mmCIF file of C-alpha atoms and ligand atoms in Angstrom:
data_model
loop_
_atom_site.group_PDB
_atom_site.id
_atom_site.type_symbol
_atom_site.label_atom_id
_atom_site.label_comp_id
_atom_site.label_asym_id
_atom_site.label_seq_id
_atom_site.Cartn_x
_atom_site.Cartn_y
_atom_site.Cartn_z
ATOM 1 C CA UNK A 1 0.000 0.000 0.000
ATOM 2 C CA UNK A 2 1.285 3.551 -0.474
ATOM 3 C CA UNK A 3 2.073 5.486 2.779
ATOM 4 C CA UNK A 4 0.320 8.617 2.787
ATOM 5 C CA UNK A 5 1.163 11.325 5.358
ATOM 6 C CA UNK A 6 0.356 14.527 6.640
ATOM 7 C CA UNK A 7 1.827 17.678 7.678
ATOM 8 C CA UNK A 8 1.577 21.095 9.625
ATOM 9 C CA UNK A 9 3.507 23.968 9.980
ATOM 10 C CA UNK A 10 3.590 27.236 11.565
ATOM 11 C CA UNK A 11 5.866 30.473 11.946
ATOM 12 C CA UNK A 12 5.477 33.942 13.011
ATOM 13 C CA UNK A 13 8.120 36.916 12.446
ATOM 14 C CA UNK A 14 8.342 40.428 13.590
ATOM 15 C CA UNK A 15 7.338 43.560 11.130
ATOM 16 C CA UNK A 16 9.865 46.099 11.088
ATOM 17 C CA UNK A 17 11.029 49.324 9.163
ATOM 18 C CA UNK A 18 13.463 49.270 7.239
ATOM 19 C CA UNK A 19 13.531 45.352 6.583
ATOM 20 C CA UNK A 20 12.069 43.877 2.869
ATOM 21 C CA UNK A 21 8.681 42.082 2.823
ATOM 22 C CA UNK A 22 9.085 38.628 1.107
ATOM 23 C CA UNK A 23 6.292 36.445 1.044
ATOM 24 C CA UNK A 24 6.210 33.238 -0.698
ATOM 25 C CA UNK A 25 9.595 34.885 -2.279
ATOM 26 C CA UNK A 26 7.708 37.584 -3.616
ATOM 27 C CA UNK A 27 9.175 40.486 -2.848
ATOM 28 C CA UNK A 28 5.803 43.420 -1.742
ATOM 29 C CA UNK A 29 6.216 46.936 -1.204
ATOM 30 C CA UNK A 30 5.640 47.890 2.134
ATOM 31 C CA UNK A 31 6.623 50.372 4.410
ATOM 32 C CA UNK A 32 7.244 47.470 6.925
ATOM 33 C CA UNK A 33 9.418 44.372 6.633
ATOM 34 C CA UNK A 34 9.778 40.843 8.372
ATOM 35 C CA UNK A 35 12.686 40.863 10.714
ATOM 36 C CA UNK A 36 14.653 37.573 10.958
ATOM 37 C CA UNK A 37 17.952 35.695 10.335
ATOM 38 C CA UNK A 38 17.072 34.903 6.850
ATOM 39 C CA UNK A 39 15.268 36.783 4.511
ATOM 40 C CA UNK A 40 12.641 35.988 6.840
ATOM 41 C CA UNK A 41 9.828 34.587 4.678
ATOM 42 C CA UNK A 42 7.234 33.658 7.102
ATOM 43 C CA UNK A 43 5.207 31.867 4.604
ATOM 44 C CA UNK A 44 7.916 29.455 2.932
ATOM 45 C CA UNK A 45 8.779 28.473 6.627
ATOM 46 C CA UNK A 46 5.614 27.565 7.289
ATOM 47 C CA UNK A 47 5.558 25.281 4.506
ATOM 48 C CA UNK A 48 8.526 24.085 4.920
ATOM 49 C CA UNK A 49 7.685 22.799 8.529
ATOM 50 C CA UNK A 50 4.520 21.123 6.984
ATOM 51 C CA UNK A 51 6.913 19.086 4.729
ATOM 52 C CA UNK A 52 9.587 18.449 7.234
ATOM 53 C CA UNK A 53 6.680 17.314 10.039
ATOM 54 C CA UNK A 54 4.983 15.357 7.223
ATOM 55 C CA UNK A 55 7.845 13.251 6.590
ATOM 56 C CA UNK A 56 8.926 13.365 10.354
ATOM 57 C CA UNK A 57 11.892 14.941 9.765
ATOM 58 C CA UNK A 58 11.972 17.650 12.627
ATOM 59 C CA UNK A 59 11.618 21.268 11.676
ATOM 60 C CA UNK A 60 13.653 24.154 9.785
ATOM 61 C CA UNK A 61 15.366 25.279 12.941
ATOM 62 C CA UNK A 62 16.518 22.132 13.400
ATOM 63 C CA UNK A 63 17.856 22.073 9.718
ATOM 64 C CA UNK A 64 18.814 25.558 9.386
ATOM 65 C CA UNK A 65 19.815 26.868 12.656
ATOM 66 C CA UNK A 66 19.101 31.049 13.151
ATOM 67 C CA UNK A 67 22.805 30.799 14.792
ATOM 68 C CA UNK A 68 24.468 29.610 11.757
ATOM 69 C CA UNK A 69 26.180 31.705 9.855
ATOM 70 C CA UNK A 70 25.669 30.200 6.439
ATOM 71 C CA UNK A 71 21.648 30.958 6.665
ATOM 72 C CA UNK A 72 22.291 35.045 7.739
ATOM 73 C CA UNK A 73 20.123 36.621 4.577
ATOM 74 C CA UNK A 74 19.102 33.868 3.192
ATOM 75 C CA UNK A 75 16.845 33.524 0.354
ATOM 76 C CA UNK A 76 14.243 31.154 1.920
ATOM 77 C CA UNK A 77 13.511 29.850 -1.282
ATOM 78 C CA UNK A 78 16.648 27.761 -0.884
ATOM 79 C CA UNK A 79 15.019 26.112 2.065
ATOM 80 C CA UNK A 80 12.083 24.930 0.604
ATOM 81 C CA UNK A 81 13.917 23.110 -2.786
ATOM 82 C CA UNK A 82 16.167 21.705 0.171
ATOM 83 C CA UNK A 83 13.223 20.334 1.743
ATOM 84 C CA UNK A 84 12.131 18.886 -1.062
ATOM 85 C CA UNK A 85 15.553 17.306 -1.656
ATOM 86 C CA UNK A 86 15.286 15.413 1.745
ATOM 87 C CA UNK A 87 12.330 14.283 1.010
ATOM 88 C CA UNK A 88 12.556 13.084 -2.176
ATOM 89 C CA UNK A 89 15.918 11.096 -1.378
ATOM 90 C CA UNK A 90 13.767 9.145 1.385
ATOM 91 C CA UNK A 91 11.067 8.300 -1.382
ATOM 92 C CA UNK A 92 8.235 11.017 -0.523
ATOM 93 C CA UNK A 93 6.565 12.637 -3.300
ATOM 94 C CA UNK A 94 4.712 15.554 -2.164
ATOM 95 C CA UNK A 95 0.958 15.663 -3.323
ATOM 96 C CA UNK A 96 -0.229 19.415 -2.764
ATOM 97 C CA UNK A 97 -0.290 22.128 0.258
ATOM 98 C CA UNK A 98 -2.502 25.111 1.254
ATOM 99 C CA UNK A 99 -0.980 27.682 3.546
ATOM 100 C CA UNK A 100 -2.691 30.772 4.996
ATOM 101 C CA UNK A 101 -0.932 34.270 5.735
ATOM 102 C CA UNK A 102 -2.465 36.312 8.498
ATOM 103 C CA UNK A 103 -1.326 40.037 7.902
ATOM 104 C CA UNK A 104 -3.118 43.501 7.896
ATOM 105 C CA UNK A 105 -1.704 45.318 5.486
ATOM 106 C CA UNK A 106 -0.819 45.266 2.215
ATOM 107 C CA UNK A 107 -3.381 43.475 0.438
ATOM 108 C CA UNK A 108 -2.107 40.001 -0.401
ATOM 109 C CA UNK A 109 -4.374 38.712 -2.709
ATOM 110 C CA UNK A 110 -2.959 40.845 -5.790
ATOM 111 C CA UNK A 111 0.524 38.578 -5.315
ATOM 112 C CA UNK A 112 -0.924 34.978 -4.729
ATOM 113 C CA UNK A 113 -0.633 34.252 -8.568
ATOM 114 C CA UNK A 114 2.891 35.271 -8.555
ATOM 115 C CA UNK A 115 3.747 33.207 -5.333
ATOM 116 C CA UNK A 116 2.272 30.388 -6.159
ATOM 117 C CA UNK A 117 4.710 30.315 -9.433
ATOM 118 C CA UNK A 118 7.564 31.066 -7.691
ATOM 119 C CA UNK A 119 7.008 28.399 -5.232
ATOM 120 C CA UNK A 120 5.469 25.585 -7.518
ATOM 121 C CA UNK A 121 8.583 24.019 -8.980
ATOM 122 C CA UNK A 122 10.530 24.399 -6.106
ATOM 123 C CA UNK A 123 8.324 21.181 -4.871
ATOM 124 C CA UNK A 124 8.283 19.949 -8.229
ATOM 125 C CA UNK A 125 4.650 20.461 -8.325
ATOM 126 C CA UNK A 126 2.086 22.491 -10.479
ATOM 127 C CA UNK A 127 0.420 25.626 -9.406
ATOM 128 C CA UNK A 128 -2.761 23.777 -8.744
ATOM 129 C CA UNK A 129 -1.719 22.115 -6.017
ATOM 130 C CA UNK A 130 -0.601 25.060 -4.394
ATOM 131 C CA UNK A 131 -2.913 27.087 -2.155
ATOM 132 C CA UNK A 132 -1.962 30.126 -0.999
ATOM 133 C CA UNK A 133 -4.539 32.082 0.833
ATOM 134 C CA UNK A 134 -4.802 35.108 2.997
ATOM 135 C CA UNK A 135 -6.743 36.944 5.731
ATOM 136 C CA UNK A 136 -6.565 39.698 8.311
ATOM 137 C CA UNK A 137 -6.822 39.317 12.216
ATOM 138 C CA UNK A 138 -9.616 41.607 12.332
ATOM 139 C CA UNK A 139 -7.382 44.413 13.661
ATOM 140 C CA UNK A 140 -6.922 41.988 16.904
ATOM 141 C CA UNK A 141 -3.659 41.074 18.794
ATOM 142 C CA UNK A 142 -0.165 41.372 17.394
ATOM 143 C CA UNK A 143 -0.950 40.717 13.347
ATOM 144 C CA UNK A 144 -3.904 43.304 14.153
ATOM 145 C CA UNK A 145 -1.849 46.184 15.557
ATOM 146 C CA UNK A 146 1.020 45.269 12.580
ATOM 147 C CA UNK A 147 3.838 44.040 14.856
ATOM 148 C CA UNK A 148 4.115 40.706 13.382
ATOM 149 C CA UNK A 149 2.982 38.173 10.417
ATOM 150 C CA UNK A 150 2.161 34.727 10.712
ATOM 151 C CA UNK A 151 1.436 31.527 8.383
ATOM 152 C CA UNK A 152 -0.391 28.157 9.172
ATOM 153 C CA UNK A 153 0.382 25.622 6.419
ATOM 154 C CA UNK A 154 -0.592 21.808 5.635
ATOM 155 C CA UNK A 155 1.143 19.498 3.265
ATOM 156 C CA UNK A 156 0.427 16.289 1.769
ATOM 157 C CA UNK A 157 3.383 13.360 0.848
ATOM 158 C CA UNK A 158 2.976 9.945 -0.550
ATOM 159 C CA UNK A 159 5.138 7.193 -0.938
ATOM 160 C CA UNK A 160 4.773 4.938 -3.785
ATOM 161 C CA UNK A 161 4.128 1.505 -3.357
ATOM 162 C CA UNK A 162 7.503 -0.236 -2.586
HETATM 163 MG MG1 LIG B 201 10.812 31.609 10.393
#
């Protein structure tokens, strides 16, 4: 039979001045930025901990430690076609994922299209089974008052029958 699993991942970082907004490497003019070690793109963690959790293989920290020097500025895109390296050398196709991005301001929706071809082939998969989607906090809590972003993702990996 082929093993079918499931993931989830989520990550949060801090908006800041002066700091670029990437999102789902997309890069979105804004007045604020997501501070981190990386380039700090809150959504490809959060997918990236949905594959890595999927196929049990711990989480990006753990991969891609915020004290190594090697990640400082990162382009997190690298991190996600890594992810799908690992996986694919133990076997695991991944199937599809659908992420959400919790942010006031700017408007997402205008980018999705662009993010989800920029992230597509760096799972080896088509931009239909990528779902990006996004939604405010309702002006509540830390995404409402614009200190931070966060993103809530799921993936889906099979392994073919052996
Ligand atoms: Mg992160």
């Amino acid at each position: 039979m082929a093993a079918i699993r499931i993931g989830n991942g989520y990550d949060i970082h801090r908006l800041v001045p002066d700091r670029p907004l990437i999102l789902g490497g997309v890069r979105i003019a804004h007045e604020l930025g997501l501070l981190g070690h990386s380039d700090a793109d809150v959504l490809i963690h959060a997918i990236c901990d949905a594959l890595l959790g999927a196929a049990n293989l711990g989480d990006i920290g753990h991969h891609y430690s915020n004290k190594d020097p090697r990640w400082s500025g990162m382009d997190s895109k690298f991190f996600l076609k890594d992810v799908t390296r690992m996986l694919q050398e133990r076997g695991w196709k991944i199937e599809n994922v659908d992420c959400t991005v919790c942010l006031e301001a700017p408007k997402i929706n205008p980018h999705i299209a662009a993010m989800k071809k920029v992230l597509a082939p760096l799972m080896n998969l088509t931009e239909e089974d990528v779902s990006i989607k996004a939604t405010t906090n309702e002006r509540l809590g830390y995404v409402g008052r614009e200190e931070g972003v966060n993103a809530m993702a799921v993936a889906l990996i099979k392994k073919p029958e052996a």
